[in-house]
Amino acid sequence: MANTSTDILAAIDAGSSKVLCVIARPSDTLEGCFKVLGFGRVPSQGIKNGIIYDVEKAVFSIRTALQEAQNTAGVSVRTVWPAIGGSVVTSANARGVAVLRGREVRQEDVDEAVRNAYEHCRKLAGERNLLKTRLQGYRVGEVEDSKNPVGLMGESIEAHMHAVFSDAMSSQTLRATIQRAGVEVGDYSPQPWASARAVIRPDDAACGAAVIDMGADTTSFAVYTEGAVRYTDVIPWGAQFFTKDLASVLDITIEQAEEIKLLRGTCLPERVNDWESVVPTPENGRRQRAYSRRLMATVLKARADEFLRHYRKLLEERGDLERVRTIVLTGGGANLAGLPERARDIFPGKTVRVGLPNNIDGAPQLINQPDASVVMGLIGEAADKVAGKGDRQLLNLSAPGFLQNLKNVLIGDYRYVGAVFQENGVPEPPLSVIITSFDSVR
């Protein structure tokens, strides 16, 4: 294999049903996109609800996926970017204040407000690990969500920040497991953010978008309004619940239920004829028999409606339902036929679509799928890291003027793509817009 070059990026999505590793490099022709060089996809072992419970099995799965990716890419990698997921992921919004007493906002006031917001995030973390923080915007007087508050006048300036937390032990276990598989961890990214980065567009984030990433055992949820993330969550149930419902109602095995769900499953019983039937592959000596496809669709519809209503209720309780224009369904569970139609009924008036990774340049068909959203989002995060835009945890957040120091590091031209800025040779936007996230100090 060739030696790894500096523009080779690797990411791993270690989920409950599959481990997907992708090796890519920045596209030569499409800015903000990546050329997939190789990938490895293997069944997951030792991982449940997004959390490693058997290190040896998880090491085997990760190592196998990594080796497959390296073999198909013809390169070796030393560092990968994984996602932190599972029900241990939680989030909160924090704010930091700097007093103005009626004068104009100066840059040092912005610095102080951001420092205080970050300290607020650290206090909210408690015993949890502060995984990532992202600046949402500023408020000065009646001006909300300002991206460049310098020059505004008011009694105080508030910096609003979104923080994601995880269980410290889970993070350490994931790092140790990946290291035992033979590579180092570049840095983590919250699974909901990685998925959202790959499937939402700039106008989605600006006009309001909710990203529902349905995995096998867990589902992640991220809400964006006014170009900033407002809410992040992971719940411990996913596409496997649909499978278990079918197995219970039809009295078949989990394997048979998964088979017929993938081959003939739909959430729209009204589009199924009464005479249609499904015959799963016989298992464990059971006699082969046919099952009503309409009954099967009725079961799947009931679970889909319950699932989608849960997220509608979350948006309603948070006051975000009217602020969200687009619902994006992604992850392996989004492949279930009829799910977008059910979502349109549950979210009337909203644009609903299945989210595919939008940062791929000529990817193989197996990667241009909803269940590759997380890993392709991670590739984008890794690119920022290599470019120096992801090393914010190395800065002294408590030092006066740290934002000015950060500007010296990040000086250049950027554009907004998904939830981050990328270089493209256009005039530099205000620094407060560029600084969209701060990693926790480890």
Coordinates of C-alpha atoms in Angstrom, one line a residue:
M1 CA 0.0 0.0 0.0
A2 CA 1.0 3.6 -0.6
N3 CA 1.9 5.7 2.3
T4 CA -0.9 7.9 3.6
S5 CA -0.8 11.5 2.2
T6 CA -1.9 14.5 4.1
D7 CA -5.1 14.8 2.2
I8 CA -6.3 11.3 2.9
L9 CA -9.2 11.2 5.4
A10 CA -10.7 8.3 7.2
A11 CA -13.9 8.0 9.2
I12 CA -15.7 5.2 11.0
D13 CA -19.4 4.9 11.9
A14 CA -19.5 2.1 14.5
G15 CA -23.2 1.4 14.8
S16 CA -25.4 -1.4 16.3
S17 CA -26.0 -3.2 13.0
K18 CA -23.0 -2.3 10.8
V19 CA -19.6 -0.7 11.0
L20 CA -18.9 1.5 8.0
C21 CA -15.4 2.9 7.3
V22 CA -14.7 5.3 4.5
I23 CA -11.4 6.6 3.1
A24 CA -11.6 9.7 1.0
R25 CA -9.8 12.8 -0.2
P26 CA -11.0 16.3 -1.2
S27 CA -12.5 16.5 -4.7
D28 CA -10.4 18.1 -7.3
T29 CA -13.4 19.6 -9.1
L30 CA -16.2 20.0 -6.6
E31 CA -15.5 22.3 -3.7
G32 CA -16.7 21.0 -0.3
C33 CA -17.0 17.5 -1.7
F34 CA -14.9 14.3 -1.4
K35 CA -13.8 11.5 -3.6
V36 CA -14.4 8.1 -2.0
L37 CA -11.3 6.0 -2.4
G38 CA -12.4 2.9 -0.5
F39 CA -14.9 1.7 2.0
G40 CA -15.5 -1.3 4.2
R41 CA -18.9 -2.3 5.5
V42 CA -19.2 -5.3 7.9
P43 CA -21.9 -6.5 10.4
S44 CA -21.4 -4.9 13.8
Q45 CA -20.5 -7.0 16.8
G46 CA -20.1 -6.0 20.4
I47 CA -22.1 -2.7 20.0
K48 CA -25.7 -2.2 21.3
N49 CA -27.7 1.0 21.5
G50 CA -24.6 2.8 20.1
I51 CA -22.5 1.8 23.0
I52 CA -19.7 -0.8 23.1
Y53 CA -20.4 -3.7 25.5
D54 CA -17.9 -6.3 24.2
V55 CA -14.5 -4.7 23.4
E56 CA -13.1 -7.8 21.7
K57 CA -16.0 -8.2 19.3
A58 CA -16.1 -4.5 18.6
V59 CA -12.3 -4.4 17.8
F60 CA -12.8 -7.3 15.3
S61 CA -15.6 -5.4 13.5
I62 CA -13.8 -2.1 13.4
R63 CA -10.5 -3.7 12.3
T64 CA -12.2 -5.7 9.6
A65 CA -14.1 -2.7 8.2
L66 CA -10.8 -0.7 8.3
Q67 CA -8.9 -3.3 6.5
E68 CA -11.5 -3.6 3.8
A69 CA -11.5 0.2 3.3
Q70 CA -7.7 0.3 3.1
N71 CA -7.5 -2.6 0.7
T72 CA -10.0 -1.1 -1.7
A73 CA -8.4 2.4 -1.4
G74 CA -4.9 1.1 -1.8
V75 CA -3.7 3.3 1.1
S76 CA -3.0 2.8 4.7
V77 CA -4.3 5.2 7.4
R78 CA -3.1 6.0 10.9
T79 CA -5.9 8.2 12.1
V80 CA -9.7 7.9 11.9
W81 CA -12.6 10.2 12.9
P82 CA -15.4 8.4 14.8
A83 CA -18.8 9.5 15.9
I84 CA -20.1 9.5 19.5
G85 CA -23.6 8.3 19.6
G86 CA -25.9 6.2 21.7
S87 CA -28.4 7.3 24.4
V88 CA -25.5 8.7 26.5
V89 CA -25.5 11.8 24.2
T90 CA -27.4 14.8 25.6
S91 CA -27.4 18.5 24.9
A92 CA -28.2 21.9 26.5
N93 CA -28.1 25.5 25.5
A94 CA -26.0 28.0 27.5
R95 CA -25.4 31.7 27.5
G96 CA -22.7 34.0 28.6
V97 CA -23.1 37.7 29.4
A98 CA -20.8 40.7 29.2
V99 CA -22.0 44.1 30.6
L100 CA -22.0 47.1 28.3
R101 CA -23.9 49.8 30.3
G102 CA -25.3 51.4 27.1
R103 CA -22.1 51.7 25.1
E104 CA -21.1 50.0 21.8
V105 CA -20.0 46.4 21.7
R106 CA -16.3 46.0 21.3
Q107 CA -14.4 42.8 20.3
E108 CA -13.2 42.3 23.9
D109 CA -16.9 42.2 25.0
V110 CA -17.6 39.5 22.4
D111 CA -14.6 37.6 23.8
E112 CA -15.8 37.9 27.4
A113 CA -19.4 36.8 26.5
V114 CA -18.1 33.7 24.6
R115 CA -15.7 32.8 27.4
N116 CA -18.6 33.0 29.9
A117 CA -20.9 30.9 27.7
Y118 CA -18.2 28.2 27.4
E119 CA -17.8 28.2 31.2
H120 CA -21.5 27.9 31.5
C121 CA -21.3 24.8 29.3
R122 CA -18.6 23.3 31.4
K123 CA -20.7 23.8 34.5
L124 CA -23.7 22.2 32.9
A125 CA -21.6 19.2 32.0
G126 CA -21.2 18.1 35.6
E127 CA -19.8 14.6 35.7
R128 CA -20.4 14.2 31.9
N129 CA -17.8 14.8 29.2
L130 CA -18.3 18.1 27.3
L131 CA -18.0 16.7 23.8
K132 CA -18.6 19.7 21.6
T133 CA -19.9 23.2 21.7
R134 CA -21.2 25.4 18.9
L135 CA -21.8 29.1 19.0
Q136 CA -25.4 30.0 18.0
G137 CA -25.2 33.8 17.9
Y138 CA -25.4 36.9 20.0
R139 CA -28.1 39.1 21.5
V140 CA -27.7 42.8 22.2
G141 CA -30.8 44.5 23.4
E142 CA -33.7 43.7 21.0
V143 CA -31.3 42.3 18.4
E144 CA -31.3 38.5 18.5
D145 CA -29.1 36.0 16.7
S146 CA -26.7 38.6 15.5
K147 CA -23.7 37.1 13.8
N148 CA -21.5 40.3 14.1
P149 CA -22.5 42.3 17.2
V150 CA -19.5 44.6 17.2
G151 CA -20.8 48.2 17.0
L152 CA -24.3 47.5 18.4
M153 CA -25.3 49.3 21.5
G154 CA -27.1 48.0 24.6
E155 CA -26.9 47.3 28.3
S156 CA -25.2 43.9 27.8
I157 CA -24.3 41.3 25.1
E158 CA -25.2 37.6 25.4
A159 CA -23.4 34.8 23.6
H160 CA -25.6 31.8 23.0
M161 CA -23.9 28.4 22.8
H162 CA -25.1 24.9 22.2
A163 CA -23.3 22.1 24.0
V164 CA -23.3 18.3 23.5
F165 CA -22.4 16.0 26.4
S166 CA -21.5 12.3 26.5
D167 CA -20.7 9.7 29.1
A168 CA -16.9 10.0 29.8
M169 CA -16.4 6.2 30.1
S170 CA -18.2 5.6 26.7
S171 CA -15.9 8.1 25.0
Q172 CA -12.8 6.5 26.5
T173 CA -13.9 3.0 25.7
L174 CA -14.5 4.0 22.0
R175 CA -11.0 5.5 21.8
A176 CA -9.4 2.5 23.4
T177 CA -11.3 0.1 21.1
I178 CA -10.2 2.0 18.0
Q179 CA -6.6 2.1 19.1
R180 CA -6.7 -1.7 19.7
A181 CA -7.9 -2.0 16.1
G182 CA -4.6 -0.4 15.0
V183 CA -5.3 3.3 14.4
E184 CA -5.5 6.5 16.4
V185 CA -8.5 8.8 17.0
G186 CA -8.2 12.2 15.4
D187 CA -11.2 13.6 17.3
Y188 CA -14.8 12.8 17.9
S189 CA -18.0 14.3 16.5
P190 CA -21.5 14.0 17.8
Q191 CA -23.4 11.5 15.6
P192 CA -26.4 13.9 15.1
W193 CA -24.1 16.7 13.9
A194 CA -22.2 14.5 11.6
S195 CA -25.4 13.1 10.0
A196 CA -26.9 16.6 9.6
R197 CA -23.7 18.0 8.1
A198 CA -23.9 15.5 5.3
V199 CA -27.6 15.9 4.4
I200 CA -28.8 19.5 5.0
R201 CA -28.0 22.4 2.8
P202 CA -27.3 26.0 3.8
D203 CA -30.9 27.1 3.1
D204 CA -32.2 24.2 5.2
A205 CA -30.3 25.4 8.3
A206 CA -31.2 29.0 7.7
C207 CA -35.0 28.3 7.2
G208 CA -35.2 25.6 9.8
A209 CA -34.6 21.8 9.5
A210 CA -35.0 18.8 11.7
V211 CA -32.8 15.8 10.9
I212 CA -34.0 12.4 12.0
D213 CA -31.3 9.7 11.6
M214 CA -32.8 6.3 12.2
G215 CA -30.2 3.7 13.0
A216 CA -30.8 0.1 14.1
D217 CA -31.0 0.6 17.9
T218 CA -30.9 4.4 18.2
T219 CA -32.2 7.4 16.5
S220 CA -30.4 10.8 16.5
F221 CA -32.2 14.1 16.3
A222 CA -30.8 17.6 15.5
V223 CA -32.8 20.8 15.0
Y224 CA -31.4 23.8 13.1
T225 CA -32.9 27.3 12.9
E226 CA -31.4 30.6 11.8
G227 CA -28.4 28.7 10.6
A228 CA -27.5 27.3 14.0
V229 CA -28.1 24.0 15.9
R230 CA -30.6 24.4 18.7
Y231 CA -31.2 20.9 19.9
T232 CA -29.4 17.5 19.8
D233 CA -30.7 14.2 21.2
V234 CA -30.3 10.5 20.8
I235 CA -33.1 8.1 21.8
P236 CA -32.5 4.3 22.4
W237 CA -34.9 2.9 19.8
G238 CA -34.7 2.7 16.0
A239 CA -35.4 0.5 13.0
Q240 CA -35.1 -2.7 15.0
F241 CA -38.4 -1.8 16.7
F242 CA -40.2 -2.2 13.3
T243 CA -38.5 -5.6 12.9
K244 CA -39.5 -6.7 16.4
D245 CA -43.1 -5.7 15.9
L246 CA -43.3 -7.8 12.7
A247 CA -41.7 -10.8 14.5
S248 CA -44.2 -10.5 17.4
V249 CA -47.3 -10.0 15.4
L250 CA -46.5 -12.6 12.7
D251 CA -44.8 -15.1 15.1
I252 CA -41.7 -15.4 13.0
T253 CA -38.0 -15.0 13.9
I254 CA -36.2 -11.7 14.0
E255 CA -34.1 -12.7 11.0
Q256 CA -37.3 -13.5 9.0
A257 CA -38.9 -10.3 10.0
E258 CA -35.9 -8.3 9.0
E259 CA -35.8 -10.1 5.6
I260 CA -39.5 -9.3 4.7
K261 CA -39.2 -5.8 6.1
L262 CA -36.4 -5.0 3.7
L263 CA -37.8 -6.8 0.7
R264 CA -41.5 -6.1 0.9
G265 CA -42.0 -3.7 3.8
T266 CA -44.1 -0.5 3.5
C267 CA -45.8 1.9 5.8
L268 CA -48.7 2.4 3.4
P269 CA -51.3 -0.4 3.8
E270 CA -53.8 1.5 1.6
R271 CA -51.5 0.8 -1.4
V272 CA -51.3 -2.9 -0.8
N273 CA -53.8 -5.3 -2.4
D274 CA -55.8 -7.7 -0.2
W275 CA -54.4 -10.7 -2.0
E276 CA -50.7 -9.8 -1.7
S277 CA -48.7 -12.1 0.6
V278 CA -45.1 -12.4 1.8
V279 CA -43.2 -15.7 2.3
P280 CA -40.0 -15.5 4.4
T281 CA -37.2 -17.9 4.1
P282 CA -37.8 -20.9 6.3
E283 CA -35.7 -21.0 9.5
N284 CA -35.1 -23.4 12.4
G285 CA -37.2 -26.1 10.8
R286 CA -40.3 -24.0 10.7
R287 CA -42.8 -24.8 7.9
Q288 CA -42.9 -22.3 5.2
R289 CA -46.1 -20.2 5.1
A290 CA -47.4 -17.0 3.6
Y291 CA -48.3 -13.8 5.5
S292 CA -50.6 -11.0 4.6
R293 CA -48.6 -8.0 3.3
R294 CA -51.4 -5.6 4.2
L295 CA -51.2 -6.8 7.8
M296 CA -47.5 -6.3 7.7
A297 CA -47.9 -2.8 6.3
T298 CA -50.5 -2.0 9.0
V299 CA -48.0 -3.0 11.7
L300 CA -45.2 -0.9 10.2
K301 CA -47.5 2.1 9.8
A302 CA -48.5 2.0 13.4
R303 CA -44.9 2.1 14.5
A304 CA -43.9 4.7 12.0
D305 CA -46.7 7.0 13.2
E306 CA -45.7 6.6 16.8
F307 CA -42.1 7.3 15.9
L308 CA -42.8 10.4 13.9
R309 CA -45.3 11.8 16.4
H310 CA -42.7 11.6 19.1
Y311 CA -40.5 14.0 17.2
R312 CA -43.4 16.3 16.3
K313 CA -44.2 16.5 20.1
L314 CA -40.6 17.4 20.8
L315 CA -40.7 20.2 18.3
E316 CA -44.0 21.4 19.7
E317 CA -42.8 21.4 23.3
R318 CA -39.7 23.3 22.4
G319 CA -41.6 25.8 20.3
D320 CA -39.6 24.9 17.2
L321 CA -42.4 23.3 15.1
E322 CA -43.3 26.6 13.3
R323 CA -39.6 27.5 13.0
V324 CA -38.8 24.3 11.1
R325 CA -39.5 24.1 7.4
T326 CA -37.8 20.8 6.4
I327 CA -37.9 17.3 7.9
V328 CA -34.9 15.2 6.7
L329 CA -35.1 11.4 7.2
T330 CA -31.8 9.6 7.0
G331 CA -30.0 6.6 8.4
G332 CA -30.7 3.0 7.4
G333 CA -34.3 3.2 8.7
A334 CA -35.1 5.9 6.2
N335 CA -35.1 3.3 3.4
L336 CA -38.4 1.9 4.6
A337 CA -40.9 2.4 1.8
G338 CA -43.7 4.8 2.7
L339 CA -41.9 6.5 5.6
P340 CA -41.6 9.9 3.8
E341 CA -45.4 9.8 3.0
R342 CA -46.2 9.1 6.7
A343 CA -43.9 12.0 7.7
R344 CA -45.8 14.3 5.4
D345 CA -49.1 13.4 7.1
I346 CA -47.6 13.8 10.6
F347 CA -45.9 17.1 9.6
P348 CA -48.4 18.7 7.3
G349 CA -47.1 21.7 5.4
K350 CA -43.4 20.7 5.9
T351 CA -41.0 19.7 3.2
V352 CA -40.0 16.0 3.8
R353 CA -37.2 14.3 2.0
V354 CA -34.9 11.3 2.5
G355 CA -31.4 12.6 3.2
L356 CA -28.5 11.3 1.1
P357 CA -24.9 12.5 1.7
N358 CA -24.5 15.6 -0.4
N359 CA -20.7 16.0 -0.2
I360 CA -19.7 13.0 -2.4
D361 CA -18.0 13.3 -5.7
G362 CA -18.8 10.2 -7.8
A363 CA -19.3 7.8 -4.8
P364 CA -20.1 4.1 -5.2
Q365 CA -23.8 3.4 -5.0
L366 CA -23.3 1.6 -1.7
I367 CA -22.0 4.9 -0.2
N368 CA -24.6 7.1 -1.8
Q369 CA -27.2 5.8 0.7
P370 CA -28.9 7.2 3.8
D371 CA -27.0 4.9 6.1
A372 CA -23.7 6.6 5.0
S373 CA -24.7 10.0 6.2
V374 CA -22.9 9.9 9.5
V375 CA -19.6 8.6 8.0
M376 CA -19.6 11.2 5.2
G377 CA -20.3 13.9 7.7
L378 CA -17.4 12.7 9.7
I379 CA -15.2 13.0 6.6
G380 CA -16.1 16.6 6.4
E381 CA -15.3 17.1 10.1
A382 CA -11.9 15.4 9.5
A383 CA -11.2 17.7 6.6
D384 CA -11.7 20.7 8.9
K385 CA -9.4 19.2 11.4
V386 CA -6.6 18.7 8.9
A387 CA -7.2 22.3 7.6
G388 CA -6.8 23.6 11.1
K389 CA -10.4 24.6 11.5
G390 CA -11.1 21.8 13.9
D391 CA -8.3 22.4 16.4
R392 CA -10.2 24.9 18.5
Q393 CA -9.8 22.8 21.6
L394 CA -6.0 23.6 21.5
L395 CA -6.7 27.3 22.2
N396 CA -6.7 28.9 25.6
L397 CA -10.4 29.7 25.9
S398 CA -9.8 31.6 29.2
A399 CA -7.2 34.0 27.8
P400 CA -8.3 37.5 26.9
G401 CA -8.5 38.1 23.2
F402 CA -8.6 34.4 22.3
L403 CA -11.0 35.0 19.4
Q404 CA -8.5 37.4 17.9
N405 CA -5.9 34.7 18.2
L406 CA -8.2 32.3 16.6
K407 CA -8.7 34.7 13.7
N408 CA -5.0 34.7 13.2
V409 CA -5.1 31.0 12.9
L410 CA -8.1 30.8 10.7
I411 CA -7.5 33.8 8.5
G412 CA -8.6 33.1 5.0
D413 CA -11.7 33.0 2.9
Y414 CA -14.7 30.8 3.7
R415 CA -18.2 29.9 2.6
Y416 CA -21.0 28.3 4.5
V417 CA -21.6 24.6 3.5
G418 CA -24.1 22.6 5.6
A419 CA -23.2 23.7 9.2
V420 CA -19.6 24.9 8.6
F421 CA -17.5 27.3 6.6
Q422 CA -15.2 26.1 3.9
E423 CA -12.5 27.9 1.9
N424 CA -13.5 29.2 -1.6
G425 CA -11.9 32.5 -2.3
V426 CA -14.7 34.8 -1.4
P427 CA -14.4 37.8 1.0
E428 CA -14.1 36.7 4.6
P429 CA -17.3 36.9 6.6
P430 CA -17.3 38.4 10.1
L431 CA -15.2 36.4 12.5
S432 CA -18.3 35.7 14.7
V433 CA -19.9 33.9 11.8
I434 CA -16.8 31.8 11.1
I435 CA -16.5 30.6 14.7
T436 CA -19.4 28.1 14.7
S437 CA -18.0 25.6 17.1
F438 CA -15.6 25.1 20.0
D439 CA -14.4 21.8 21.1
S440 CA -14.0 20.9 24.7
V441 CA -10.6 21.1 26.2
R442 CA -9.3 17.6 26.9

